[in-house]
C-alpha cells in the first residue's frame, strides 16, 4: 500500500479529528464554575522498612524459585493500544518458546526478571504484575485491548458529575483518567498488590519529571527519596502518569515530603561525586538529591515516560552500567548469570510521513509529536548501543585478564548478551509491515487491528534469529 493511498489519507485524519474534539472538551471544562476544592488521591508519607514486602528489585529478585542463570529483561515502548497489543503478543510468543534444561521444560517467559515500560506498554506490564499468568492471557484483551478507552475518557468529560471535580485546581484530567483505568482495568489495586502478587518479574513503570525532564520510576526506592510509601499508591495512577501525553492529558502530581534526617542514600552520594567521570550518573543524582532539599511538602509533576525514555530501557541500562541508580544489576554481570537477554518491543511506526505531502504549515499536534518523539528515538538508539558496548568491553577485559594471568585466580565470566529488538521494521512481509505502520497512536483500535498486532508480536519473537541462537545455546547448557 503506497503512502498516498485512500486508506492512509483517511487514517491520517482520524487521530487529529479525535484530538480536536478532545481539546474542545478540555477547554469546555474551564468554564465550569470555579471554587470547588475537590482533591485527587495523594501519595502517603512514610519511611518504608527494607523488607520483602517493599516493592524493590532486590526483594522481588530474591523470591523462591528465582533462577538467574538465564536473565531476561523486557522493555516496552509507548504507542497507545498499539504498543499494549504488540507487547502482549510478544509475551504470548515468549510463553510458546520453550527449551529443556536439566530434564525440565521452561519457556522464555519463565526467565523474565524485569519488565520496564513506558506509556501504552505500561498497561500490559502492570496488568501482568497483578495477575497469575493464565488469568493475564485470558482476561487482558477483553479488559483493555478491545475496549474503547478513548471514548470512555471523552465521555467522562461530558459527564456533569465530573465537572465540579474538574473545576478544582487540585483535580485534573489525568486524575479522572486514573480513576477510569481503576474501574476498567486495575480493580483499585495498589503497588502492594504487585509486591505480594504471583511471583512475577520486577515491573518498572516509567514516567518523566516535568521540572527536569528526568526519568521517574514507580518503585519503592524512587519513593524513598520522596519520603513516601509506594505500597498504598494505586497502580492505575502509576500507569496514568506513564502515559500522560502532554496537552491531551494533564501531568500527574505527586507529593514529596521532608525526610526525617535528610541522609542521602549511597547511590546519590556516589553520583554527586561523579560529575567529571560520569555525566549521566551525576545528572541522575542531582535530580534525586533535589527531592531531599524541601523544607515542607512540595510537589513533582509527571508526564508521559516516553519523553525521557521512549523505549523503556534506560533504567535497566543504568543498572547494568553501574550508574547512580537505587538498584543494580552488577551481581548478574559478575557471576551466576550465563545468558543475559534484552528484548526491546518497539511499537513506533515508520515510513513516509503524511507531512511531506502537505504544503500547509504543520499544526501543534504534529509539531508536538516531532519535538517529543524525534530526539528520543535517537537517544534510544544510543542507549541500545551503550549496552552493547558495555558487554563488548566486559568480554574484552575478561579475555585480556585470562591471557595476562593464565594461572591466576578464577574469574567470573561475563554473561553472553543477546540483544533482540522487535519492531515493525523486522516484519518481512511488505504488505503486513505497511498495514501495521498505518495503525494510529490511540487508545481505541478495532478488534482486527489488535489481533493483527498480537499476531505480529508472536511472529516477531518466533522468527528472531537472535532468539533462535539463544535457544540453541540454552539447549547446550549443562
PDB file of C-alpha atoms in Angstrom, residues 82-363:
ATOM      1  CA  UNK A  82      -0.807  -0.333  19.541  1.00  0.00           C
ATOM      2  CA  UNK A  83       2.090  -0.699  21.995  1.00  0.00           C
ATOM      3  CA  UNK A  84      -0.006  -2.598  24.547  1.00  0.00           C
ATOM      4  CA  UNK A  85      -1.206  -5.104  21.932  1.00  0.00           C
ATOM      5  CA  UNK A  86       2.226  -5.635  20.358  1.00  0.00           C
ATOM      6  CA  UNK A  87       3.871  -6.221  23.745  1.00  0.00           C
ATOM      7  CA  UNK A  88       1.050  -8.588  24.735  1.00  0.00           C
ATOM      8  CA  UNK A  89       1.634 -10.565  21.535  1.00  0.00           C
ATOM      9  CA  UNK A  90       5.358 -10.790  22.299  1.00  0.00           C
ATOM     10  CA  UNK A  91       4.542 -12.178  25.744  1.00  0.00           C
ATOM     11  CA  UNK A  92       2.225 -14.735  24.154  1.00  0.00           C
ATOM     12  CA  UNK A  93       5.110 -15.696  21.900  1.00  0.00           C
ATOM     13  CA  UNK A  94       7.611 -15.939  24.770  1.00  0.00           C
ATOM     14  CA  UNK A  95       5.285 -18.352  26.574  1.00  0.00           C
ATOM     15  CA  UNK A  96       5.425 -20.607  23.498  1.00  0.00           C
ATOM     16  CA  UNK A  97       9.230 -20.513  23.128  1.00  0.00           C
ATOM     17  CA  UNK A  98      10.447 -23.447  25.214  1.00  0.00           C
ATOM     18  CA  UNK A  99      13.688 -25.288  25.884  1.00  0.00           C
ATOM     19  CA  UNK A 100      14.800 -28.174  28.067  1.00  0.00           C
ATOM     20  CA  UNK A 101      17.333 -27.777  30.857  1.00  0.00           C
ATOM     21  CA  UNK A 102      18.248 -30.417  33.407  1.00  0.00           C
ATOM     22  CA  UNK A 103      15.332 -32.529  32.265  1.00  0.00           C
ATOM     23  CA  UNK A 104      12.767 -29.750  32.750  1.00  0.00           C
ATOM     24  CA  UNK A 105      10.958 -27.766  30.096  1.00  0.00           C
ATOM     25  CA  UNK A 106      10.923 -23.996  30.537  1.00  0.00           C
ATOM     26  CA  UNK A 107       9.627 -21.104  28.478  1.00  0.00           C
ATOM     27  CA  UNK A 108      11.472 -17.840  27.926  1.00  0.00           C
ATOM     28  CA  UNK A 109       8.650 -16.115  29.801  1.00  0.00           C
ATOM     29  CA  UNK A 110       9.717 -18.111  32.891  1.00  0.00           C
ATOM     30  CA  UNK A 111      13.101 -16.369  32.664  1.00  0.00           C
ATOM     31  CA  UNK A 112      11.793 -12.782  32.538  1.00  0.00           C
ATOM     32  CA  UNK A 113      13.106 -10.963  35.630  1.00  0.00           C
ATOM     33  CA  UNK A 114      12.378  -7.322  34.710  1.00  0.00           C
ATOM     34  CA  UNK A 115       9.744  -5.543  32.629  1.00  0.00           C
ATOM     35  CA  UNK A 116      10.435  -1.828  32.140  1.00  0.00           C
ATOM     36  CA  UNK A 117       7.724   0.080  30.325  1.00  0.00           C
ATOM     37  CA  UNK A 118       6.524   3.484  29.193  1.00  0.00           C
ATOM     38  CA  UNK A 119       3.139   4.840  28.132  1.00  0.00           C
ATOM     39  CA  UNK A 120       0.942   2.283  26.329  1.00  0.00           C
ATOM     40  CA  UNK A 121       3.311  -0.561  27.172  1.00  0.00           C
ATOM     41  CA  UNK A 122       2.748   0.133  30.880  1.00  0.00           C
ATOM     42  CA  UNK A 123      -0.832  -1.155  30.697  1.00  0.00           C
ATOM     43  CA  UNK A 124       0.438  -4.589  29.651  1.00  0.00           C
ATOM     44  CA  UNK A 125       3.291  -4.625  32.169  1.00  0.00           C
ATOM     45  CA  UNK A 126       1.164  -3.510  35.123  1.00  0.00           C
ATOM     46  CA  UNK A 127      -1.662  -5.939  34.411  1.00  0.00           C
ATOM     47  CA  UNK A 128       0.825  -8.808  34.165  1.00  0.00           C
ATOM     48  CA  UNK A 129       2.329  -7.830  37.504  1.00  0.00           C
ATOM     49  CA  UNK A 130      -1.075  -8.047  39.181  1.00  0.00           C
ATOM     50  CA  UNK A 131      -2.377 -11.356  37.831  1.00  0.00           C
ATOM     51  CA  UNK A 132      -1.384 -15.010  37.571  1.00  0.00           C
ATOM     52  CA  UNK A 133      -0.107 -15.831  34.107  1.00  0.00           C
ATOM     53  CA  UNK A 134      -3.100 -17.820  32.867  1.00  0.00           C
ATOM     54  CA  UNK A 135      -5.504 -15.131  34.053  1.00  0.00           C
ATOM     55  CA  UNK A 136      -3.381 -12.448  32.400  1.00  0.00           C
ATOM     56  CA  UNK A 137      -3.510 -14.114  28.995  1.00  0.00           C
ATOM     57  CA  UNK A 138      -7.210 -14.915  29.332  1.00  0.00           C
ATOM     58  CA  UNK A 139      -8.536 -11.579  30.570  1.00  0.00           C
ATOM     59  CA  UNK A 140      -6.266  -8.717  29.437  1.00  0.00           C
ATOM     60  CA  UNK A 141      -7.544  -8.486  25.840  1.00  0.00           C
ATOM     61  CA  UNK A 142     -11.171  -8.016  26.920  1.00  0.00           C
ATOM     62  CA  UNK A 143     -10.303  -5.858  29.942  1.00  0.00           C
ATOM     63  CA  UNK A 144      -8.194  -3.399  27.929  1.00  0.00           C
ATOM     64  CA  UNK A 145      -7.075  -4.177  24.374  1.00  0.00           C
ATOM     65  CA  UNK A 146     -10.566  -4.471  22.882  1.00  0.00           C
ATOM     66  CA  UNK A 147     -12.052  -1.676  24.985  1.00  0.00           C
ATOM     67  CA  UNK A 148     -12.960   1.773  23.612  1.00  0.00           C
ATOM     68  CA  UNK A 149     -10.766   3.502  26.166  1.00  0.00           C
ATOM     69  CA  UNK A 150     -10.532   6.804  24.340  1.00  0.00           C
ATOM     70  CA  UNK A 151     -14.312   7.035  24.056  1.00  0.00           C
ATOM     71  CA  UNK A 152     -14.607   6.321  27.764  1.00  0.00           C
ATOM     72  CA  UNK A 153     -12.236   9.174  28.594  1.00  0.00           C
ATOM     73  CA  UNK A 154     -14.137  11.639  26.395  1.00  0.00           C
ATOM     74  CA  UNK A 155     -17.497  10.565  27.843  1.00  0.00           C
ATOM     75  CA  UNK A 156     -16.067  11.220  31.277  1.00  0.00           C
ATOM     76  CA  UNK A 157     -15.585  14.847  30.264  1.00  0.00           C
ATOM     77  CA  UNK A 158     -19.213  15.003  29.091  1.00  0.00           C
ATOM     78  CA  UNK A 159     -20.453  13.622  32.412  1.00  0.00           C
ATOM     79  CA  UNK A 160     -21.790  16.544  34.525  1.00  0.00           C
ATOM     80  CA  UNK A 161     -20.911  14.607  37.682  1.00  0.00           C
ATOM     81  CA  UNK A 162     -17.236  15.144  36.844  1.00  0.00           C
ATOM     82  CA  UNK A 163     -17.483  18.888  36.153  1.00  0.00           C
ATOM     83  CA  UNK A 164     -17.286  20.064  39.790  1.00  0.00           C
ATOM     84  CA  UNK A 165     -14.187  17.930  40.311  1.00  0.00           C
ATOM     85  CA  UNK A 166     -12.558  19.166  37.106  1.00  0.00           C
ATOM     86  CA  UNK A 167     -13.192  22.748  38.215  1.00  0.00           C
ATOM     87  CA  UNK A 168     -10.907  22.209  41.199  1.00  0.00           C
ATOM     88  CA  UNK A 169      -7.240  23.236  40.828  1.00  0.00           C
ATOM     89  CA  UNK A 170      -6.353  20.060  42.748  1.00  0.00           C
ATOM     90  CA  UNK A 171      -8.033  17.623  40.357  1.00  0.00           C
ATOM     91  CA  UNK A 172      -7.419  17.324  36.635  1.00  0.00           C
ATOM     92  CA  UNK A 173      -8.000  15.239  33.534  1.00  0.00           C
ATOM     93  CA  UNK A 174      -5.203  12.844  34.493  1.00  0.00           C
ATOM     94  CA  UNK A 175      -6.881  12.119  37.843  1.00  0.00           C
ATOM     95  CA  UNK A 176     -10.141  11.392  36.051  1.00  0.00           C
ATOM     96  CA  UNK A 177      -8.260   9.113  33.631  1.00  0.00           C
ATOM     97  CA  UNK A 178      -6.607   7.248  36.513  1.00  0.00           C
ATOM     98  CA  UNK A 179      -9.990   6.677  38.176  1.00  0.00           C
ATOM     99  CA  UNK A 180     -11.347   5.388  34.872  1.00  0.00           C
ATOM    100  CA  UNK A 181      -8.402   2.994  34.477  1.00  0.00           C
ATOM    101  CA  UNK A 182      -9.003   1.850  38.053  1.00  0.00           C
ATOM    102  CA  UNK A 183     -12.591   0.855  37.291  1.00  0.00           C
ATOM    103  CA  UNK A 184     -11.936  -0.524  33.819  1.00  0.00           C
ATOM    104  CA  UNK A 185      -8.675  -2.434  34.227  1.00  0.00           C
ATOM    105  CA  UNK A 186      -6.940  -2.410  37.599  1.00  0.00           C
ATOM    106  CA  UNK A 187      -9.713  -3.028  40.160  1.00  0.00           C
ATOM    107  CA  UNK A 188      -8.361  -0.432  42.615  1.00  0.00           C
ATOM    108  CA  UNK A 189      -5.227  -2.484  43.255  1.00  0.00           C
ATOM    109  CA  UNK A 190      -2.061  -0.886  44.621  1.00  0.00           C
ATOM    110  CA  UNK A 191       1.662  -1.458  44.292  1.00  0.00           C
ATOM    111  CA  UNK A 192       1.472  -3.529  47.466  1.00  0.00           C
ATOM    112  CA  UNK A 193      -0.660  -5.959  45.436  1.00  0.00           C
ATOM    113  CA  UNK A 194       2.143  -6.244  42.878  1.00  0.00           C
ATOM    114  CA  UNK A 195       4.694  -6.765  45.684  1.00  0.00           C
ATOM    115  CA  UNK A 196       2.713  -9.653  47.163  1.00  0.00           C
ATOM    116  CA  UNK A 197       1.472 -10.828  43.782  1.00  0.00           C
ATOM    117  CA  UNK A 198       2.004 -14.083  41.893  1.00  0.00           C
ATOM    118  CA  UNK A 199       5.818 -14.011  41.848  1.00  0.00           C
ATOM    119  CA  UNK A 200       6.146 -12.174  38.568  1.00  0.00           C
ATOM    120  CA  UNK A 201       9.066 -10.030  37.360  1.00  0.00           C
ATOM    121  CA  UNK A 202      10.046  -6.639  38.718  1.00  0.00           C
ATOM    122  CA  UNK A 203       7.695  -4.226  36.942  1.00  0.00           C
ATOM    123  CA  UNK A 204       9.064  -0.709  36.371  1.00  0.00           C
ATOM    124  CA  UNK A 205       6.517   1.863  35.223  1.00  0.00           C
ATOM    125  CA  UNK A 206       8.437   4.889  33.918  1.00  0.00           C
ATOM    126  CA  UNK A 207       7.273   8.495  33.720  1.00  0.00           C
ATOM    127  CA  UNK A 208       9.023  11.862  33.293  1.00  0.00           C
ATOM    128  CA  UNK A 209       9.582  14.531  35.961  1.00  0.00           C
ATOM    129  CA  UNK A 210       8.344  17.673  34.243  1.00  0.00           C
ATOM    130  CA  UNK A 211      10.728  20.031  36.101  1.00  0.00           C
ATOM    131  CA  UNK A 212      13.920  18.383  34.893  1.00  0.00           C
ATOM    132  CA  UNK A 213      12.673  16.039  32.132  1.00  0.00           C
ATOM    133  CA  UNK A 214      14.369  13.236  34.047  1.00  0.00           C
ATOM    134  CA  UNK A 215      13.116   9.664  34.261  1.00  0.00           C
ATOM    135  CA  UNK A 216      10.940   8.824  37.282  1.00  0.00           C
ATOM    136  CA  UNK A 217      10.129   5.214  38.098  1.00  0.00           C
ATOM    137  CA  UNK A 218       7.376   3.794  40.287  1.00  0.00           C
ATOM    138  CA  UNK A 219       9.488   1.722  42.673  1.00  0.00           C
ATOM    139  CA  UNK A 220       9.854   1.966  46.441  1.00  0.00           C
ATOM    140  CA  UNK A 221      13.483   3.046  46.042  1.00  0.00           C
ATOM    141  CA  UNK A 222      12.296   6.023  43.987  1.00  0.00           C
ATOM    142  CA  UNK A 223       9.549   6.803  46.506  1.00  0.00           C
ATOM    143  CA  UNK A 224      12.136   6.628  49.311  1.00  0.00           C
ATOM    144  CA  UNK A 225      13.642   9.861  48.054  1.00  0.00           C
ATOM    145  CA  UNK A 226      10.169  11.396  48.216  1.00  0.00           C
ATOM    146  CA  UNK A 227       9.727  10.259  51.815  1.00  0.00           C
ATOM    147  CA  UNK A 228       6.666   8.344  50.660  1.00  0.00           C
ATOM    148  CA  UNK A 229       5.133   4.868  50.766  1.00  0.00           C
ATOM    149  CA  UNK A 230       4.554   3.374  47.312  1.00  0.00           C
ATOM    150  CA  UNK A 231       2.676   0.363  48.682  1.00  0.00           C
ATOM    151  CA  UNK A 232      -0.604   2.237  49.164  1.00  0.00           C
ATOM    152  CA  UNK A 233      -0.380   4.014  45.808  1.00  0.00           C
ATOM    153  CA  UNK A 234      -2.885   2.879  43.124  1.00  0.00           C
ATOM    154  CA  UNK A 235      -1.338   1.095  40.156  1.00  0.00           C
ATOM    155  CA  UNK A 236      -3.759   2.976  37.900  1.00  0.00           C
ATOM    156  CA  UNK A 237      -2.110   6.276  38.846  1.00  0.00           C
ATOM    157  CA  UNK A 238       1.335   4.934  38.008  1.00  0.00           C
ATOM    158  CA  UNK A 239       0.072   3.785  34.606  1.00  0.00           C
ATOM    159  CA  UNK A 240      -1.719   7.107  34.052  1.00  0.00           C
ATOM    160  CA  UNK A 241       1.466   9.046  34.831  1.00  0.00           C
ATOM    161  CA  UNK A 242       3.458   6.797  32.500  1.00  0.00           C
ATOM    162  CA  UNK A 243       1.012   7.526  29.648  1.00  0.00           C
ATOM    163  CA  UNK A 244       0.211  11.214  30.332  1.00  0.00           C
ATOM    164  CA  UNK A 245       0.975  12.597  26.892  1.00  0.00           C
ATOM    165  CA  UNK A 246       1.367  16.413  27.008  1.00  0.00           C
ATOM    166  CA  UNK A 247      -1.652  18.599  26.181  1.00  0.00           C
ATOM    167  CA  UNK A 248      -4.021  15.640  25.741  1.00  0.00           C
ATOM    168  CA  UNK A 249      -3.650  14.769  29.419  1.00  0.00           C
ATOM    169  CA  UNK A 250      -2.527  16.894  32.340  1.00  0.00           C
ATOM    170  CA  UNK A 251       0.568  15.965  34.408  1.00  0.00           C
ATOM    171  CA  UNK A 252       0.175  13.664  37.412  1.00  0.00           C
ATOM    172  CA  UNK A 253       1.045  15.425  40.682  1.00  0.00           C
ATOM    173  CA  UNK A 254       2.964  13.542  43.393  1.00  0.00           C
ATOM    174  CA  UNK A 255       3.897  14.937  46.798  1.00  0.00           C
ATOM    175  CA  UNK A 256       7.458  14.873  48.135  1.00  0.00           C
ATOM    176  CA  UNK A 257       7.817  15.095  51.918  1.00  0.00           C
ATOM    177  CA  UNK A 258      10.624  16.225  54.237  1.00  0.00           C
ATOM    178  CA  UNK A 259      12.848  13.300  55.231  1.00  0.00           C
ATOM    179  CA  UNK A 260      13.403  12.650  58.961  1.00  0.00           C
ATOM    180  CA  UNK A 261      17.194  13.000  58.969  1.00  0.00           C
ATOM    181  CA  UNK A 262      17.933  14.159  55.418  1.00  0.00           C
ATOM    182  CA  UNK A 263      20.578  11.460  54.931  1.00  0.00           C
ATOM    183  CA  UNK A 264      21.072  10.638  51.264  1.00  0.00           C
ATOM    184  CA  UNK A 265      21.375   7.016  50.156  1.00  0.00           C
ATOM    185  CA  UNK A 266      24.799   5.926  48.958  1.00  0.00           C
ATOM    186  CA  UNK A 267      23.861   5.857  45.277  1.00  0.00           C
ATOM    187  CA  UNK A 268      23.006   9.574  45.333  1.00  0.00           C
ATOM    188  CA  UNK A 269      26.168  10.474  47.246  1.00  0.00           C
ATOM    189  CA  UNK A 270      28.296   8.492  44.786  1.00  0.00           C
ATOM    190  CA  UNK A 271      26.587  10.087  41.800  1.00  0.00           C
ATOM    191  CA  UNK A 272      27.176  13.603  43.094  1.00  0.00           C
ATOM    192  CA  UNK A 273      30.901  12.835  43.237  1.00  0.00           C
ATOM    193  CA  UNK A 274      30.962  11.591  39.646  1.00  0.00           C
ATOM    194  CA  UNK A 275      30.498  14.923  37.895  1.00  0.00           C
ATOM    195  CA  UNK A 276      33.648  14.673  35.784  1.00  0.00           C
ATOM    196  CA  UNK A 277      33.644  10.879  35.491  1.00  0.00           C
ATOM    197  CA  UNK A 278      30.065  10.053  34.584  1.00  0.00           C
ATOM    198  CA  UNK A 279      27.780  12.870  33.478  1.00  0.00           C
ATOM    199  CA  UNK A 280      24.708  10.648  33.410  1.00  0.00           C
ATOM    200  CA  UNK A 281      25.258   9.385  36.964  1.00  0.00           C
ATOM    201  CA  UNK A 282      25.747  12.964  38.109  1.00  0.00           C
ATOM    202  CA  UNK A 283      22.553  14.179  36.404  1.00  0.00           C
ATOM    203  CA  UNK A 284      20.518  11.345  37.939  1.00  0.00           C
ATOM    204  CA  UNK A 285      21.960  12.087  41.387  1.00  0.00           C
ATOM    205  CA  UNK A 286      21.253  15.828  41.086  1.00  0.00           C
ATOM    206  CA  UNK A 287      17.645  15.127  40.107  1.00  0.00           C
ATOM    207  CA  UNK A 288      17.060  12.851  43.095  1.00  0.00           C
ATOM    208  CA  UNK A 289      19.086  14.968  45.521  1.00  0.00           C
ATOM    209  CA  UNK A 290      16.644  17.782  44.815  1.00  0.00           C
ATOM    210  CA  UNK A 291      13.877  15.780  46.467  1.00  0.00           C
ATOM    211  CA  UNK A 292      15.790  15.980  49.772  1.00  0.00           C
ATOM    212  CA  UNK A 293      16.017  19.760  49.930  1.00  0.00           C
ATOM    213  CA  UNK A 294      12.337  20.520  50.535  1.00  0.00           C
ATOM    214  CA  UNK A 295      11.566  22.203  53.886  1.00  0.00           C
ATOM    215  CA  UNK A 296       7.892  21.224  53.669  1.00  0.00           C
ATOM    216  CA  UNK A 297       5.520  19.360  51.378  1.00  0.00           C
ATOM    217  CA  UNK A 298       6.354  20.098  47.749  1.00  0.00           C
ATOM    218  CA  UNK A 299       5.256  18.579  44.506  1.00  0.00           C
ATOM    219  CA  UNK A 300       6.555  16.983  41.355  1.00  0.00           C
ATOM    220  CA  UNK A 301       4.547  16.764  38.160  1.00  0.00           C
ATOM    221  CA  UNK A 302       4.856  13.698  35.973  1.00  0.00           C
ATOM    222  CA  UNK A 303       4.321  13.342  32.229  1.00  0.00           C
ATOM    223  CA  UNK A 304       4.478  10.504  29.716  1.00  0.00           C
ATOM    224  CA  UNK A 305       7.522   8.280  30.295  1.00  0.00           C
ATOM    225  CA  UNK A 306       8.356   8.402  26.612  1.00  0.00           C
ATOM    226  CA  UNK A 307       9.611  11.974  26.985  1.00  0.00           C
ATOM    227  CA  UNK A 308      12.605  10.730  28.990  1.00  0.00           C
ATOM    228  CA  UNK A 309      12.925   7.205  27.609  1.00  0.00           C
ATOM    229  CA  UNK A 310      10.681   6.178  24.747  1.00  0.00           C
ATOM    230  CA  UNK A 311      11.737   2.525  24.717  1.00  0.00           C
ATOM    231  CA  UNK A 312      11.805   1.798  28.460  1.00  0.00           C
ATOM    232  CA  UNK A 313      15.450   0.710  28.531  1.00  0.00           C
ATOM    233  CA  UNK A 314      17.271   3.497  30.383  1.00  0.00           C
ATOM    234  CA  UNK A 315      16.576   2.145  33.877  1.00  0.00           C
ATOM    235  CA  UNK A 316      17.878  -1.389  33.225  1.00  0.00           C
ATOM    236  CA  UNK A 317      20.757   0.041  31.155  1.00  0.00           C
ATOM    237  CA  UNK A 318      21.826   2.253  34.063  1.00  0.00           C
ATOM    238  CA  UNK A 319      21.595  -0.687  36.463  1.00  0.00           C
ATOM    239  CA  UNK A 320      23.821  -2.720  34.138  1.00  0.00           C
ATOM    240  CA  UNK A 321      26.368   0.034  33.576  1.00  0.00           C
ATOM    241  CA  UNK A 322      26.789   0.866  37.273  1.00  0.00           C
ATOM    242  CA  UNK A 323      25.257   4.330  37.035  1.00  0.00           C
ATOM    243  CA  UNK A 324      23.901   6.154  40.084  1.00  0.00           C
ATOM    244  CA  UNK A 325      20.819   4.003  40.488  1.00  0.00           C
ATOM    245  CA  UNK A 326      18.773   2.892  43.504  1.00  0.00           C
ATOM    246  CA  UNK A 327      19.056  -0.711  42.299  1.00  0.00           C
ATOM    247  CA  UNK A 328      21.779  -2.542  40.423  1.00  0.00           C
ATOM    248  CA  UNK A 329      22.358  -5.485  38.099  1.00  0.00           C
ATOM    249  CA  UNK A 330      26.064  -5.712  38.850  1.00  0.00           C
ATOM    250  CA  UNK A 331      25.700  -9.142  40.574  1.00  0.00           C
ATOM    251  CA  UNK A 332      24.215 -10.516  37.355  1.00  0.00           C
ATOM    252  CA  UNK A 333      27.332  -9.372  35.482  1.00  0.00           C
ATOM    253  CA  UNK A 334      29.759 -10.877  37.975  1.00  0.00           C
ATOM    254  CA  UNK A 335      28.706 -14.488  38.140  1.00  0.00           C
ATOM    255  CA  UNK A 336      25.537 -16.546  38.345  1.00  0.00           C
ATOM    256  CA  UNK A 337      24.013 -15.333  35.088  1.00  0.00           C
ATOM    257  CA  UNK A 338      25.148 -17.161  31.963  1.00  0.00           C
ATOM    258  CA  UNK A 339      22.729 -15.691  29.448  1.00  0.00           C
ATOM    259  CA  UNK A 340      21.525 -12.089  29.674  1.00  0.00           C
ATOM    260  CA  UNK A 341      18.715 -11.365  27.230  1.00  0.00           C
ATOM    261  CA  UNK A 342      17.420  -7.851  26.494  1.00  0.00           C
ATOM    262  CA  UNK A 343      14.211  -7.801  24.433  1.00  0.00           C
ATOM    263  CA  UNK A 344      13.016  -4.385  23.243  1.00  0.00           C
ATOM    264  CA  UNK A 345       9.441  -4.226  21.949  1.00  0.00           C
ATOM    265  CA  UNK A 346       9.256  -1.048  19.886  1.00  0.00           C
ATOM    266  CA  UNK A 347       5.766  -0.144  18.628  1.00  0.00           C
ATOM    267  CA  UNK A 348       6.773   3.086  16.903  1.00  0.00           C
ATOM    268  CA  UNK A 349       5.649   3.413  13.305  1.00  0.00           C
ATOM    269  CA  UNK A 350       7.933   4.099  10.372  1.00  0.00           C
ATOM    270  CA  UNK A 351       7.676   5.120   6.743  1.00  0.00           C
ATOM    271  CA  UNK A 352       6.813   8.193   4.743  1.00  0.00           C
ATOM    272  CA  UNK A 353       5.262  10.970   6.787  1.00  0.00           C
ATOM    273  CA  UNK A 354       1.968  12.453   5.518  1.00  0.00           C
ATOM    274  CA  UNK A 355       3.510  15.865   6.324  1.00  0.00           C
ATOM    275  CA  UNK A 356       5.669  15.514   3.221  1.00  0.00           C
ATOM    276  CA  UNK A 357       2.566  15.688   1.004  1.00  0.00           C
ATOM    277  CA  UNK A 358       1.199  18.914   2.525  1.00  0.00           C
ATOM    278  CA  UNK A 359       2.291  22.446   1.660  1.00  0.00           C
ATOM    279  CA  UNK A 360       0.474  23.949   4.655  1.00  0.00           C
ATOM    280  CA  UNK A 361       2.371  24.579   7.882  1.00  0.00           C
ATOM    281  CA  UNK A 362       2.024  21.649  10.334  1.00  0.00           C
ATOM    282  CA  UNK A 363      -0.218  22.289  13.340  1.00  0.00           C
TER     283      UNK A 363
END
